[in-house]
PDB file of C-alpha atoms and ligand atoms in Angstrom:
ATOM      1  CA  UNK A  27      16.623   7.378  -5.014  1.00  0.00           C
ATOM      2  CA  UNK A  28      13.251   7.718  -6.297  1.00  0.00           C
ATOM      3  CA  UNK A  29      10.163   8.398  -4.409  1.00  0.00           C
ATOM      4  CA  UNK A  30       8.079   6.059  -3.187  1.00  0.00           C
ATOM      5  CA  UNK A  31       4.415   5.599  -2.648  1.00  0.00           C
ATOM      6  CA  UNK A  32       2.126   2.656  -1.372  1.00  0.00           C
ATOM      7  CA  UNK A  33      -1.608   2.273  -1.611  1.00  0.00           C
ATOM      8  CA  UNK A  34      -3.647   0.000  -0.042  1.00  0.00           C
ATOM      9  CA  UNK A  35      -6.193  -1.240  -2.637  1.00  0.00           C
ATOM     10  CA  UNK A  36      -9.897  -2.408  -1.717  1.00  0.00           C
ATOM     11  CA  UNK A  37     -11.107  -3.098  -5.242  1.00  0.00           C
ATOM     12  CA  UNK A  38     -10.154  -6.060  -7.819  1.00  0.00           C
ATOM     13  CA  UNK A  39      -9.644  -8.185  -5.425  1.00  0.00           C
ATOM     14  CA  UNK A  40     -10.743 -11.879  -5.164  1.00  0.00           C
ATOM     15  CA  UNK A  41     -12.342 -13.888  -2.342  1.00  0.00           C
ATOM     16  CA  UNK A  42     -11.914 -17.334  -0.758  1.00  0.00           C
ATOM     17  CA  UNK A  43     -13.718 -18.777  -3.927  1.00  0.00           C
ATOM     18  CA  UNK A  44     -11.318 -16.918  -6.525  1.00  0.00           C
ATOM     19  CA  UNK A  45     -14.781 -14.376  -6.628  1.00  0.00           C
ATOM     20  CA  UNK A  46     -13.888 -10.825  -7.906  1.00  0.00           C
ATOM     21  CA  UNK A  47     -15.277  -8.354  -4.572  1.00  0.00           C
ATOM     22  CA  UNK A  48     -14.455  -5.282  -2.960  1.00  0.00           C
ATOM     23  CA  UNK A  49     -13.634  -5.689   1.067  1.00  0.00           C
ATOM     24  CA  UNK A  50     -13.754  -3.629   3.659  1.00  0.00           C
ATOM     25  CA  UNK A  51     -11.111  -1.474   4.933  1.00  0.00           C
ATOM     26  CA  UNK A  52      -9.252  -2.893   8.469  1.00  0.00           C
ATOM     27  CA  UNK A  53      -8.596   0.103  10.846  1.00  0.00           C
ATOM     28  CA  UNK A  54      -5.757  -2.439  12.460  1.00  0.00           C
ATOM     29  CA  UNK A  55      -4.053  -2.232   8.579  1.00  0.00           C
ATOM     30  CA  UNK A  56      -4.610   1.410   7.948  1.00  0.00           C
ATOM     31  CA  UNK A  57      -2.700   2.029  11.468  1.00  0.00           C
ATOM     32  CA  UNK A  58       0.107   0.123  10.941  1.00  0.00           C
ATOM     33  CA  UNK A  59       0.899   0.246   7.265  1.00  0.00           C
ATOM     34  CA  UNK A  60       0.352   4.708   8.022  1.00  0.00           C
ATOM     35  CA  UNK A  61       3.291   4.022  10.902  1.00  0.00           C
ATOM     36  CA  UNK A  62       5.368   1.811   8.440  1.00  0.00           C
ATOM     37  CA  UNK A  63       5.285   4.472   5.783  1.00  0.00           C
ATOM     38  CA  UNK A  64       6.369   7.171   7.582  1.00  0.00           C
ATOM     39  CA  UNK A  65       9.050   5.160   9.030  1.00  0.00           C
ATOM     40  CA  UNK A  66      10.889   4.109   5.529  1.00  0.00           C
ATOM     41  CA  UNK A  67       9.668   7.644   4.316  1.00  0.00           C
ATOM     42  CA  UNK A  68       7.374   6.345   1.688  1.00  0.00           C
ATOM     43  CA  UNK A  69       5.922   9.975   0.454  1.00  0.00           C
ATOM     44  CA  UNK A  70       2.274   9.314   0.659  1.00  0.00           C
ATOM     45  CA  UNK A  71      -0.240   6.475   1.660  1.00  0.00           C
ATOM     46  CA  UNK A  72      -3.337   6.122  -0.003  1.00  0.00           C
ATOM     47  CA  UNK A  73      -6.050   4.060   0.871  1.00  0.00           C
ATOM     48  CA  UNK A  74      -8.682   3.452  -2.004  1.00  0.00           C
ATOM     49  CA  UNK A  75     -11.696   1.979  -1.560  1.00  0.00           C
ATOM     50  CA  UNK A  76     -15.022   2.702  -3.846  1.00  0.00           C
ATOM     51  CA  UNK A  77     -17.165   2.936  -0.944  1.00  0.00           C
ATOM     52  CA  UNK A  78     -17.869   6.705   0.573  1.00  0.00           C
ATOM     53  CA  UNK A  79     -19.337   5.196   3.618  1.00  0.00           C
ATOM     54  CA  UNK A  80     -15.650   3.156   3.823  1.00  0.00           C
ATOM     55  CA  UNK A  81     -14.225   6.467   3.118  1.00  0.00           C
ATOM     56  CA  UNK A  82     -15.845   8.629   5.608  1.00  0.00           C
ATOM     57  CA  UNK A  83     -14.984   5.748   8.516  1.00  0.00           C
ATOM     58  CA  UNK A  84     -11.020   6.556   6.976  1.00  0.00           C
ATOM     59  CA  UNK A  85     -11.851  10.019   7.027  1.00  0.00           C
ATOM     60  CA  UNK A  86     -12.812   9.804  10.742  1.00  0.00           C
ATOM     61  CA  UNK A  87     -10.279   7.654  12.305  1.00  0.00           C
ATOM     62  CA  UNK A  88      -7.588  10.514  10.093  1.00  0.00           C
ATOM     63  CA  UNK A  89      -9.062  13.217  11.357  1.00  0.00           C
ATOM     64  CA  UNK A  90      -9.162  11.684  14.892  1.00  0.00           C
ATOM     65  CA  UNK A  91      -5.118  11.219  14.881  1.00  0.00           C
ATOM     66  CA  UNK A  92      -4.484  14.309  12.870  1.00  0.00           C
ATOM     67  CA  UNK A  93      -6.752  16.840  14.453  1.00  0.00           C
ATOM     68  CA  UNK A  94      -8.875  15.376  16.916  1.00  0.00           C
ATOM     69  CA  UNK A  95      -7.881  14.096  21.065  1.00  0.00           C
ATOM     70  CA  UNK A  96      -4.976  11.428  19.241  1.00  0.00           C
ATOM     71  CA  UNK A  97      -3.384  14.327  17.917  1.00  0.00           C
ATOM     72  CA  UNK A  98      -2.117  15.474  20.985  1.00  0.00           C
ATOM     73  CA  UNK A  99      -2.227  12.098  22.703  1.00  0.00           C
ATOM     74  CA  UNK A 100       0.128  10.498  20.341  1.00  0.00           C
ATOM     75  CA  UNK A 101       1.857  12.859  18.130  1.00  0.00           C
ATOM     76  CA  UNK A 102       3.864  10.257  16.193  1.00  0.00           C
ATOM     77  CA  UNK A 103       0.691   8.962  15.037  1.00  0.00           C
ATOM     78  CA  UNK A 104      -0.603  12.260  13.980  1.00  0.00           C
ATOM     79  CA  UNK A 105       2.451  12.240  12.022  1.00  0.00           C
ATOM     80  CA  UNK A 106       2.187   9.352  10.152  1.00  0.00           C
ATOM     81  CA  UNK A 107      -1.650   9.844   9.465  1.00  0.00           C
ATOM     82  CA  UNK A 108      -0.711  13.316   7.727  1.00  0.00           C
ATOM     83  CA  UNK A 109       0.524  11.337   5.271  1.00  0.00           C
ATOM     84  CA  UNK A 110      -2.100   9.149   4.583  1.00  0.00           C
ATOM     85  CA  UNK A 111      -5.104  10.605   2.292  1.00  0.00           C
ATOM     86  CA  UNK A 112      -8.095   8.743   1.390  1.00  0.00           C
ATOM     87  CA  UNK A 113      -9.599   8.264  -2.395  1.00  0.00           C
ATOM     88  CA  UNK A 114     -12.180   6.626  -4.205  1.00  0.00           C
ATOM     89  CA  UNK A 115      -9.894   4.551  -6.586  1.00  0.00           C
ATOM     90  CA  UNK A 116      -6.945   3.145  -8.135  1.00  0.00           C
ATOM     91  CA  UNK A 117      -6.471   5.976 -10.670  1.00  0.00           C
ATOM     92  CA  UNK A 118      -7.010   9.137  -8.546  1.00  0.00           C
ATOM     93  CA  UNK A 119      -3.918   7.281  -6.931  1.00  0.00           C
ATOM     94  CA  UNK A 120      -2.254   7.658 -10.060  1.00  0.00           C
ATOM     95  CA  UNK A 121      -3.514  10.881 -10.711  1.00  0.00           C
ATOM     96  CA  UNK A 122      -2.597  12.811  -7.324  1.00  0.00           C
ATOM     97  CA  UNK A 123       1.209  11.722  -7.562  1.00  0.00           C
ATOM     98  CA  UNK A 124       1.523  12.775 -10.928  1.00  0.00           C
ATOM     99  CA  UNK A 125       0.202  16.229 -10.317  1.00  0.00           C
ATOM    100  CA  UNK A 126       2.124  16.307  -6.989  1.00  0.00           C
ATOM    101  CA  UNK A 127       5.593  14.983  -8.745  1.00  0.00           C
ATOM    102  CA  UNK A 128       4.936  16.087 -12.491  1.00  0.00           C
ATOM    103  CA  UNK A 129       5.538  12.470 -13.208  1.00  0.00           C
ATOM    104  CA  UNK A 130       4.157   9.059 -13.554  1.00  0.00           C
ATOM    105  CA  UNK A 131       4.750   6.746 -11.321  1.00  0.00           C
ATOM    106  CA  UNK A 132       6.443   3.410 -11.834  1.00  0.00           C
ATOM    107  CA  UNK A 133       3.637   1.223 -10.686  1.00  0.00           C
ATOM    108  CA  UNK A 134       4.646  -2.441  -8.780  1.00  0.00           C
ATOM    109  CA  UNK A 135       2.129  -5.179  -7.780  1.00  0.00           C
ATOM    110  CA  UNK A 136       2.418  -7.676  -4.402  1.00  0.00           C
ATOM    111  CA  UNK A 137       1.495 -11.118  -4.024  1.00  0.00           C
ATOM    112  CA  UNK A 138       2.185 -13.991  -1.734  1.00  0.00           C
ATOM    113  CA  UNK A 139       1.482 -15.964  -4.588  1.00  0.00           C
ATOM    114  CA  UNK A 140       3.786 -17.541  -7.323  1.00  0.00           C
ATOM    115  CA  UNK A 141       3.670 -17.360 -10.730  1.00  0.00           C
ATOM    116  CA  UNK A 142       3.907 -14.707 -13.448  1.00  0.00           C
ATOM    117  CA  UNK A 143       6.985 -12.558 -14.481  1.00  0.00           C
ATOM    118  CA  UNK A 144       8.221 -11.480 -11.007  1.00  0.00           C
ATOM    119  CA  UNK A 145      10.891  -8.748 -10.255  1.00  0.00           C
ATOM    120  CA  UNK A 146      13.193  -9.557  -7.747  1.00  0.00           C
ATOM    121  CA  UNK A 147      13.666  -7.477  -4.435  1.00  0.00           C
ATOM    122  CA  UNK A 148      17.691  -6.450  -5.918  1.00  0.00           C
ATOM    123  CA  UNK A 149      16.012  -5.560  -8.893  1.00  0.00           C
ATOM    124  CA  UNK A 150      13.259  -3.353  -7.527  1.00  0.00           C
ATOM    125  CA  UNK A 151      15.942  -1.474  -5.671  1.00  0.00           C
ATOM    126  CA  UNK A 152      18.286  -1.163  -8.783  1.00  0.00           C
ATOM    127  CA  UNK A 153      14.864   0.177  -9.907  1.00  0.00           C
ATOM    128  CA  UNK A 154      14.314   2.941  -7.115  1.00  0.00           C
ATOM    129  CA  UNK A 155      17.987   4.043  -7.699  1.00  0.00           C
ATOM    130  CA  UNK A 156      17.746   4.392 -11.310  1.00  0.00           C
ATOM    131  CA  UNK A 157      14.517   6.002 -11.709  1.00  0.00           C
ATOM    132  CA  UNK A 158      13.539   9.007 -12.270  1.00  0.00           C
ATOM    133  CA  UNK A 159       9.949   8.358 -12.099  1.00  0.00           C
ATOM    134  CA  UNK A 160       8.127   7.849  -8.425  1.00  0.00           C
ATOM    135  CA  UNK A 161       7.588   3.982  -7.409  1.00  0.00           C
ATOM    136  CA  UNK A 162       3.754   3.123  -6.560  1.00  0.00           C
ATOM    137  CA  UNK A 163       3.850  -0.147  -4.142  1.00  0.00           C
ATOM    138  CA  UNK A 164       0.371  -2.019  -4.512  1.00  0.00           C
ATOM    139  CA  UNK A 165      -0.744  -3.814  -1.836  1.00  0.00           C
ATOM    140  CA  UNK A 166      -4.337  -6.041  -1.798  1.00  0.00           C
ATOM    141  CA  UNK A 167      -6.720  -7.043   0.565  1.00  0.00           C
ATOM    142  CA  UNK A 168      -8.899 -10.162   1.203  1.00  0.00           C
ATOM    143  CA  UNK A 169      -7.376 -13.316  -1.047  1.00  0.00           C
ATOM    144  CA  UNK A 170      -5.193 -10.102  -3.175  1.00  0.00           C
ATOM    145  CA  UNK A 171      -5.538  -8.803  -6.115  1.00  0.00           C
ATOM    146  CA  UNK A 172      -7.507 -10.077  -8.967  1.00  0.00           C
ATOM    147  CA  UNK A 173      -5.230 -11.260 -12.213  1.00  0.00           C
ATOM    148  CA  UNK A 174      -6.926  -7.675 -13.858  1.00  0.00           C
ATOM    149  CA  UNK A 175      -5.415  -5.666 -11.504  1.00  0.00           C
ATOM    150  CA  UNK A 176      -1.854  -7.088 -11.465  1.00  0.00           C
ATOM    151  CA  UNK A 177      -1.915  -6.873 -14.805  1.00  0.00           C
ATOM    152  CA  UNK A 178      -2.577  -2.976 -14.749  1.00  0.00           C
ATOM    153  CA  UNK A 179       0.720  -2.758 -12.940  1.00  0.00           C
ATOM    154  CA  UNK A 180       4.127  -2.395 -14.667  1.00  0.00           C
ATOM    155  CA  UNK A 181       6.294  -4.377 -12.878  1.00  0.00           C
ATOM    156  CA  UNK A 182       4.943  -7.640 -10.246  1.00  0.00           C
ATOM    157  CA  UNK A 183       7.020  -8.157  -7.007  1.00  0.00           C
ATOM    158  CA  UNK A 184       8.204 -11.725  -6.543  1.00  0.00           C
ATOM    159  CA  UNK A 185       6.323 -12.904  -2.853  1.00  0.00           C
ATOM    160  CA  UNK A 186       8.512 -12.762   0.245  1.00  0.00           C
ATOM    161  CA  UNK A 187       8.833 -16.289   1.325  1.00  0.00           C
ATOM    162  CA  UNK A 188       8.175 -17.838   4.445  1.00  0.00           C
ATOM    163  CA  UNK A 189      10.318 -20.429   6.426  1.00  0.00           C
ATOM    164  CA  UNK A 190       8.822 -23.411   5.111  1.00  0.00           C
ATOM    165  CA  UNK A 191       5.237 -23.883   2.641  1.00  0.00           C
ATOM    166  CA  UNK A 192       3.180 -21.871   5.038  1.00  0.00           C
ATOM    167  CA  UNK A 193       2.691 -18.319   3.567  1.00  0.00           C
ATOM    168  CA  UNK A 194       0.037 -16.314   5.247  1.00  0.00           C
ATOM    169  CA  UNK A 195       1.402 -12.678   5.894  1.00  0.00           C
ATOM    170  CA  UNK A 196      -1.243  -9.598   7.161  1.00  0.00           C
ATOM    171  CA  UNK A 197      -0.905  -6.802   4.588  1.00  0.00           C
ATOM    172  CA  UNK A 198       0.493  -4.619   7.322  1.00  0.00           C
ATOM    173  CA  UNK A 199       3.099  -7.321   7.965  1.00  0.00           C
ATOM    174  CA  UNK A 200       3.999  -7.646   4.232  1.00  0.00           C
ATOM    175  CA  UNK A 201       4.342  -3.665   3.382  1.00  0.00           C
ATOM    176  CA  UNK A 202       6.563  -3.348   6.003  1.00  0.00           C
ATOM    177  CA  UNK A 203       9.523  -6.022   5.364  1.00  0.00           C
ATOM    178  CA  UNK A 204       8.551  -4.946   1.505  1.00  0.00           C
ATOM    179  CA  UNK A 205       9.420  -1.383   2.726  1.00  0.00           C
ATOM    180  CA  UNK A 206      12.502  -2.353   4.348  1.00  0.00           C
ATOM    181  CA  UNK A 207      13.842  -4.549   1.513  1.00  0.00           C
ATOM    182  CA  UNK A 208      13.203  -1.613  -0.903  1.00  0.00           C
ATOM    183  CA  UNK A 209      15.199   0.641   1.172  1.00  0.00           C
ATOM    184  CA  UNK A 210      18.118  -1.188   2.615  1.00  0.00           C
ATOM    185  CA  UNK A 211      21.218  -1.780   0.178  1.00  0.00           C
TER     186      UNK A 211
HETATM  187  N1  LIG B 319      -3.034 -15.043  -1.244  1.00  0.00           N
HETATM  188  C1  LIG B 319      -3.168 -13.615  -1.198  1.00  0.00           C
HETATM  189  C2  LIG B 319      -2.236 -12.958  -2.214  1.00  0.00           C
HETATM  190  O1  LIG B 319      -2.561 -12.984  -3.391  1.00  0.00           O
HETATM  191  O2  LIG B 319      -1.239 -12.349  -1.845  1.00  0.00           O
HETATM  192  C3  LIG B 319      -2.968 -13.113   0.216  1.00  0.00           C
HETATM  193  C4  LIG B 319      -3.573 -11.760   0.423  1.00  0.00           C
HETATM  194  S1  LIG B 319      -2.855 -10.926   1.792  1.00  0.00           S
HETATM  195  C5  LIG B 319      -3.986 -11.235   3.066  1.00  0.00           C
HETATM  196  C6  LIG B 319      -3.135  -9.246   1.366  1.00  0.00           C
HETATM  197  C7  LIG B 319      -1.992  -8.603   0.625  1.00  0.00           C
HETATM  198  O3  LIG B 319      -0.801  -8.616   1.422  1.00  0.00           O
HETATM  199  C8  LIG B 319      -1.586  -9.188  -0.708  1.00  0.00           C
HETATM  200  O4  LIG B 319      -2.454  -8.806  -1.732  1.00  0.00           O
HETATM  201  C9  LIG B 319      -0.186  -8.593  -0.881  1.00  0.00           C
HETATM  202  O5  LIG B 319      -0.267  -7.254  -1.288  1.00  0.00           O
HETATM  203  C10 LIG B 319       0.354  -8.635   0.558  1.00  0.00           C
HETATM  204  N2  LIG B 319       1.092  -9.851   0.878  1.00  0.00           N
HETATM  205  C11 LIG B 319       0.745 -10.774   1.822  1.00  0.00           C
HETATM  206  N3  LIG B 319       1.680 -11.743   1.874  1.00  0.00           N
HETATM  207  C12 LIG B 319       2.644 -11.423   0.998  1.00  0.00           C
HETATM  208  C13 LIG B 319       3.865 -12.045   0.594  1.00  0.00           C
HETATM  209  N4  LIG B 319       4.267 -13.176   1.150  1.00  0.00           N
HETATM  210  N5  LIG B 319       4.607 -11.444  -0.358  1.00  0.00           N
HETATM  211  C14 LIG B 319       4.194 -10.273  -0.912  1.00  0.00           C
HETATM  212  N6  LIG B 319       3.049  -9.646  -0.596  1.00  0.00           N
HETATM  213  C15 LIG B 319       2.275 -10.212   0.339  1.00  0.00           C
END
């Protein structure tokens, strides 16, 4: 099986009006989604977000679980933090895993939304067993990803689907039954 990655992406994304913004970075997100990824063994979380003031609040609440009182409070989280690192965009993502795994990865866009060529959940995992490359799961923020940004991406996740026609997930909530449907058989 490949390795897997996730980022949690700040930039490209679109607001309530279909407006192109950046948003700010949820401390509830970075928790979980850190906790979620160290669960399913995803190799690295990166949160990117343009913003070094954004950055240095990521920084902080890290360092906190990693280094700081949490870190011997709560070792599980000090775990799953070490695995999380903090950059200034999209393509220093890119760039750290291919210097770290000599390769580049596989990159895969989420939605809740319909529409476009979608790969299927089977076919994602067929993907991660096949591969040699890593796998880079793209998560958004806000109202997702702009249409530029899932574009960028090589392959585009079809949505997890709800019980009926209400689809509103949390990010957090999403990468983790994502995670779990990309590693179960
Ligand atoms: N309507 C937005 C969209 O385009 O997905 C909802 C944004 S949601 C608050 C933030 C992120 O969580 C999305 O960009 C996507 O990465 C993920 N997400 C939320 N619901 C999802 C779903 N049902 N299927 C796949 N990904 C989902």
């Amino acid at each position: 099986m490949s390795d897997l990655f996730l980022t949690l992406l700040h930039d490209g994304m679109k607001d309530k009006h279909q407006k192109h913004v950046t948003t700010s970075l949820t401390l509830i997100d970075v928790h979980d989604i850190a906790r979620s990824c160290r669960t399913f063994e995803v190799k690295k979380f990166f949160i990117a977000h343009s913003s070094a003031a954004m950055r240095s609040f990521a920084r902080t609440l890290k360092r906190h679980w990693t280094q700081g009182y949490g870190s011997s409070y709560n070792p599980d989280r000090k775990e799953a933090f070490s695995r999380t690192e903090i950059v200034p965009a999209f393509n220093e993502v890119l760039h750290l895993i291919e210097l770290e795994t000599g390769l580049r990865p596989i990159t895969i866009a989420t939605s809740a939304l319909p529409g476009g060529t979608r790969i299927s959940f089977s076919e994602a995992r067929e993907l991660r067993s096949t591969s040699q490359n890593p796998l880079l799961l793209m998560f958004g923020t806000g109202w997702g990803m702009a249409e530029e940004l899932i574009s960028q991406a090589d392959y585009f996740l079809e949505p997890i689907q709800g019980c009926g026609d209400y689809n509103h997930l949390s990010v957090r909530s999403a990468a983790a039954i994502i995670l779990d449907r990309l590693s179960s058989s």
